[in-house]
Short mmCIF file of C-alpha atoms in Angstrom, two decimals:
data_model
loop_
_atom_site.label_atom_id
_atom_site.label_comp_id
_atom_site.label_asym_id
_atom_site.label_seq_id
_atom_site.Cartn_x
_atom_site.Cartn_y
_atom_site.Cartn_z
CA MET A 109 0.36 -0.15 0.10
CA GLU A 110 2.72 2.23 0.47
CA GLN A 111 3.81 1.77 -3.19
CA PHE A 112 0.50 3.05 -4.42
CA GLU A 113 0.22 5.91 -1.72
CA SER A 114 -0.56 8.82 -4.23
CA LEU A 115 -3.18 6.81 -5.56
CA THR A 116 -5.15 6.23 -2.57
CA ARG A 117 -6.73 7.99 0.46
CA GLN A 118 -6.45 6.92 4.22
CA SER A 119 -9.81 6.73 5.64
CA PRO A 120 -10.52 7.03 9.47
CA PRO A 121 -10.78 3.71 11.07
CA LEU A 122 -13.76 2.01 11.06
CA HIS A 123 -15.76 0.87 14.60
CA LYS A 124 -17.53 -2.33 14.60
CA ARG A 125 -21.09 -1.76 12.99
CA GLN A 126 -19.97 1.58 11.63
CA VAL A 127 -21.01 1.47 7.74
CA LEU A 128 -18.59 2.04 4.87
CA PHE A 129 -21.26 2.61 2.23
CA GLN A 130 -25.05 2.02 1.97
CA GLN A 131 -26.87 0.23 -0.82
CA GLY A 132 -27.70 2.25 -2.98
CA ALA A 133 -25.17 4.87 -2.60
CA THR A 134 -23.55 6.39 -6.02
CA PHE A 135 -20.29 4.52 -7.10
CA SER A 136 -17.69 6.64 -6.74
CA SER A 137 -14.51 4.71 -5.13
CA PHE A 138 -12.77 1.58 -4.34
CA PHE A 139 -11.41 0.33 -0.69
CA ILE A 140 -8.91 -1.64 0.19
CA VAL A 141 -9.19 -3.49 3.67
CA ARG A 142 -5.69 -3.10 5.52
CA SER A 143 -6.86 -4.44 8.85
CA GLY A 144 -9.70 -5.84 10.71
CA SER A 145 -13.10 -7.25 8.37
CA LEU A 146 -16.00 -5.96 7.08
CA LYS A 147 -19.46 -7.83 5.25
CA GLN A 148 -22.04 -6.75 2.75
CA SER A 149 -25.40 -7.38 3.03
CA SER A 150 -28.02 -6.42 0.54
CA ARG A 151 -31.49 -5.66 1.33
CA LEU A 152 -34.08 -7.74 -0.30
CA PRO A 153 -37.99 -7.17 -1.62
CA SER A 154 -38.89 -8.71 1.86
CA GLY A 155 -37.46 -6.70 3.92
CA GLU A 156 -34.47 -9.03 4.95
CA ASP A 157 -30.87 -8.64 4.79
CA GLN A 158 -28.98 -11.55 2.64
CA VAL A 159 -24.89 -11.14 3.74
CA THR A 160 -23.41 -11.68 0.24
CA GLN A 161 -20.03 -11.09 1.01
CA PHE A 162 -17.09 -10.69 3.96
CA PHE A 163 -14.00 -8.74 3.32
CA LEU A 164 -10.56 -9.36 5.12
CA PRO A 165 -7.14 -7.97 4.84
CA GLY A 166 -5.91 -7.08 1.66
CA GLU A 167 -9.02 -7.30 0.11
CA TRP A 168 -11.04 -5.32 -2.52
CA VAL A 169 -14.39 -3.52 -1.67
CA GLY A 170 -17.01 -2.04 -4.02
CA LEU A 171 -15.96 -4.09 -7.09
CA ASP A 172 -19.91 -4.65 -8.00
CA GLY A 173 -20.78 -0.70 -7.62
CA VAL A 174 -19.09 -0.57 -11.06
CA GLY A 175 -21.41 -1.57 -13.49
CA ASP A 176 -24.63 0.12 -12.65
CA GLN A 177 -22.72 3.07 -10.57
CA ARG A 178 -24.31 2.39 -7.12
CA TYR A 179 -22.82 0.18 -4.40
CA PRO A 180 -25.62 -3.11 -4.66
CA GLY A 181 -25.01 -3.33 -0.74
CA SER A 182 -23.94 -1.76 2.33
CA VAL A 183 -21.02 -2.59 4.31
CA VAL A 184 -20.28 -2.50 7.81
CA ALA A 185 -17.24 -3.25 9.87
CA LEU A 186 -17.31 -6.56 11.83
CA GLU A 187 -14.61 -5.00 14.53
CA THR A 188 -12.49 -2.35 14.31
CA THR A 189 -10.99 -2.04 10.59
CA THR A 190 -8.96 0.26 8.57
CA VAL A 191 -9.39 1.05 4.61
CA CYS A 192 -7.60 2.54 2.02
CA GLU A 193 -9.91 4.80 -0.36
CA VAL A 194 -9.07 4.07 -4.21
CA PRO A 195 -10.88 7.09 -6.02
CA PHE A 196 -12.08 5.28 -9.50
CA LYS A 197 -10.46 8.35 -11.50
CA ARG A 198 -7.62 7.91 -9.94
CA LEU A 199 -7.35 4.70 -11.85
CA GLU A 200 -7.55 6.67 -15.69
CA GLY A 201 -3.89 7.51 -17.34
CA GLN A 202 -0.54 5.82 -18.31
CA HIS A 203 1.58 6.13 -15.24
CA PRO A 204 3.19 2.73 -13.91
CA LEU A 205 1.89 3.07 -11.33
CA VAL A 206 -1.71 3.74 -12.32
CA ILE A 207 -1.33 0.61 -14.49
CA GLU A 208 0.03 -1.65 -11.92
CA MET A 209 -3.12 -0.63 -9.85
CA ARG A 210 -5.61 -1.60 -12.95
CA ASN A 211 -3.95 -5.18 -12.94
CA HIS A 212 -4.32 -5.26 -9.39
CA LEU A 213 -7.93 -4.28 -9.54
CA PHE A 214 -8.23 -6.68 -12.72
CA HIS A 215 -6.96 -9.99 -10.82
CA ALA A 216 -9.69 -8.62 -7.59
CA MET A 217 -12.44 -8.49 -9.81
CA SER A 218 -11.58 -12.16 -11.82
CA ARG A 219 -11.71 -13.61 -8.20
CA GLU A 220 -14.82 -11.36 -7.44
CA MET A 221 -16.47 -13.55 -10.81
CA HIS A 222 -15.42 -16.63 -9.87
CA HIS A 223 -16.33 -16.29 -6.20
CA GLU A 224 -20.30 -15.11 -7.41
CA ARG A 225 -20.19 -18.16 -9.43
CA MET A 226 -19.02 -20.82 -6.96
CA LEU A 227 -21.60 -19.19 -4.34
CA VAL A 228 -24.54 -19.76 -6.19
CA ARG A 229 -22.99 -23.30 -7.12
CA LEU A 230 -22.41 -24.20 -3.73
CA LEU A 231 -26.40 -22.71 -2.26
CA LEU A 232 -28.17 -24.51 -4.99
CA ARG A 233 -26.16 -28.15 -4.84
CA ARG A 234 -24.88 -29.04 -1.52
CA THR A 235 -25.99 -29.92 1.75
CA SER A 236 -25.34 -28.16 4.67
CA ASP A 237 -22.49 -29.74 6.34
CA VAL A 238 -20.69 -29.30 2.50
CA ARG A 239 -21.75 -25.98 2.63
CA LEU A 240 -19.82 -25.22 6.11
CA ALA A 241 -17.11 -27.44 5.05
CA SER A 242 -16.42 -25.46 1.77
CA PHE A 243 -16.79 -22.06 3.93
CA PHE A 244 -14.13 -22.73 5.98
CA LEU A 245 -11.82 -24.05 3.45
CA ALA A 246 -12.37 -20.72 1.96
CA MET A 247 -11.41 -18.97 4.25
CA SER A 248 -8.36 -21.12 5.14
CA ALA A 249 -7.13 -20.48 1.20
CA ARG A 250 -7.56 -16.62 2.07
CA PHE A 251 -5.75 -16.53 5.13
CA ARG A 252 -2.70 -18.75 3.45
CA ARG A 253 -2.54 -16.29 0.24
CA ARG A 254 -2.36 -13.39 3.01
CA GLY A 255 0.92 -15.03 4.60
CA TYR A 256 -1.04 -16.15 7.83
CA SER A 257 -1.95 -19.32 9.01
CA PRO A 258 -4.35 -21.61 7.10
CA TYR A 259 -4.90 -23.47 10.17
CA CYS A 260 -5.36 -21.17 13.16
CA PHE A 261 -7.21 -17.95 12.15
CA ARG A 262 -10.59 -15.47 13.78
CA LEU A 263 -13.70 -14.98 12.11
CA ALA A 264 -14.99 -11.67 13.71
CA MET A 265 -18.58 -12.60 12.04
CA SER A 266 -21.24 -14.17 14.19
CA ARG A 267 -22.64 -17.80 13.63
CA GLY A 268 -25.49 -15.95 12.43
CA ASP A 269 -23.75 -13.95 9.57
CA ILE A 270 -22.41 -17.27 8.60
CA GLY A 271 -25.67 -18.91 8.29
CA ASN A 272 -27.16 -16.32 6.38
CA TYR A 273 -24.55 -15.87 4.04
CA LEU A 274 -24.48 -19.98 3.31
CA GLY A 275 -28.29 -20.02 3.81
CA LEU A 276 -28.28 -22.27 6.87
CA ALA A 277 -29.92 -21.75 10.46
CA VAL A 278 -27.75 -20.45 12.97
CA GLU A 279 -28.87 -23.46 14.63
CA THR A 280 -27.59 -25.80 12.00
CA VAL A 281 -24.04 -23.91 11.65
CA SER A 282 -23.57 -24.34 15.85
CA ARG A 283 -24.78 -27.91 15.45
CA LEU A 284 -22.58 -28.51 12.55
CA LEU A 285 -19.75 -26.70 13.97
CA SER A 286 -20.19 -29.20 17.17
CA ARG A 287 -20.21 -32.21 14.78
CA PHE A 288 -16.75 -31.07 13.39
CA GLN A 289 -15.12 -30.81 16.16
CA GLN A 290 -16.49 -34.70 17.34
CA GLN A 291 -15.11 -35.69 14.29
CA GLN A 292 -11.84 -33.60 14.96
CA LEU A 293 -11.79 -31.96 11.57
CA MET A 294 -12.15 -28.31 13.49
CA ASP A 295 -11.60 -27.09 17.26
CA THR A 296 -13.53 -23.91 17.91
CA ARG A 297 -13.13 -21.31 20.82
CA GLY A 298 -15.67 -18.80 20.24
CA ARG A 299 -14.68 -16.78 17.21
CA GLU A 300 -11.42 -18.79 16.99
CA PHE A 301 -10.60 -21.70 14.22
CA GLN A 302 -8.20 -24.25 14.19
CA ILE A 303 -8.65 -26.70 11.48
CA LEU A 304 -7.46 -30.18 13.01
CA ASP A 305 -7.79 -31.85 9.55
CA LEU A 306 -7.14 -29.91 6.58
CA GLU A 307 -7.92 -33.06 4.09
CA GLY A 308 -10.67 -34.65 6.40
CA LEU A 309 -12.36 -31.13 6.12
CA ARG A 310 -11.67 -31.30 1.84
CA ARG A 311 -13.00 -34.68 1.66
CA LEU A 312 -16.12 -33.49 3.34
CA ALA A 313 -16.58 -30.46 0.91
CA GLU A 314 -16.12 -32.58 -2.08
CA GLY A 315 -18.31 -35.05 -0.96
CA GLU A 316 -20.94 -34.23 -4.10
CA GLY A 317 -18.40 -33.08 -6.35
CA ARG A 318 -15.23 -30.62 -6.93
CA GLN A 319 -14.67 -28.33 -3.70
CA ALA A 320 -15.63 -25.00 -4.49
CA SER A 321 -13.60 -21.97 -3.22
CA LEU A 322 -15.07 -19.15 -2.01
CA GLY A 323 -12.21 -16.56 -2.31
#
């Protein structure tokens, strides 16, 4: 981020439950998470909120606002979070830093498109235990890509947020986590998670086909 300092604006830290931007707001910038985590949710016609994405350090926020020039969901902090703002207009031009930043943006957009396809496949075709196993495999991979342990990590989102994201009741998430512990696949302590058997978790996720990667 220091390399791209001239293209970004440092935003004040967000506190837990503080809104980064609201659904329907005019798109003007992307954001990159420096620390902490956020969730995105969209208000459905029924009035319910659907969690559509979680964002970890190093990830881009607001990619889905480019097309309609409006943010399709609200993004809130799950914990104290810092982000860098990347005004869209600063990505114009042929300066080497601008070109490199655009390349980062294209990679992020590609991952986001892949995520959307895999999430639809996961929700339509897979059982609850496969959904949850795939979710933790995806989180493990995301932490690994960012240089953190793929086996031990903390997730700031609640069981309810995870269930909403996967189309599962919170009771189902809690029951499955207990089952994963009994099967010695994972150990959970509050919001701290430890994967004990990564291959076993992967075999479970592949129970109805190839593993789905959500990150």
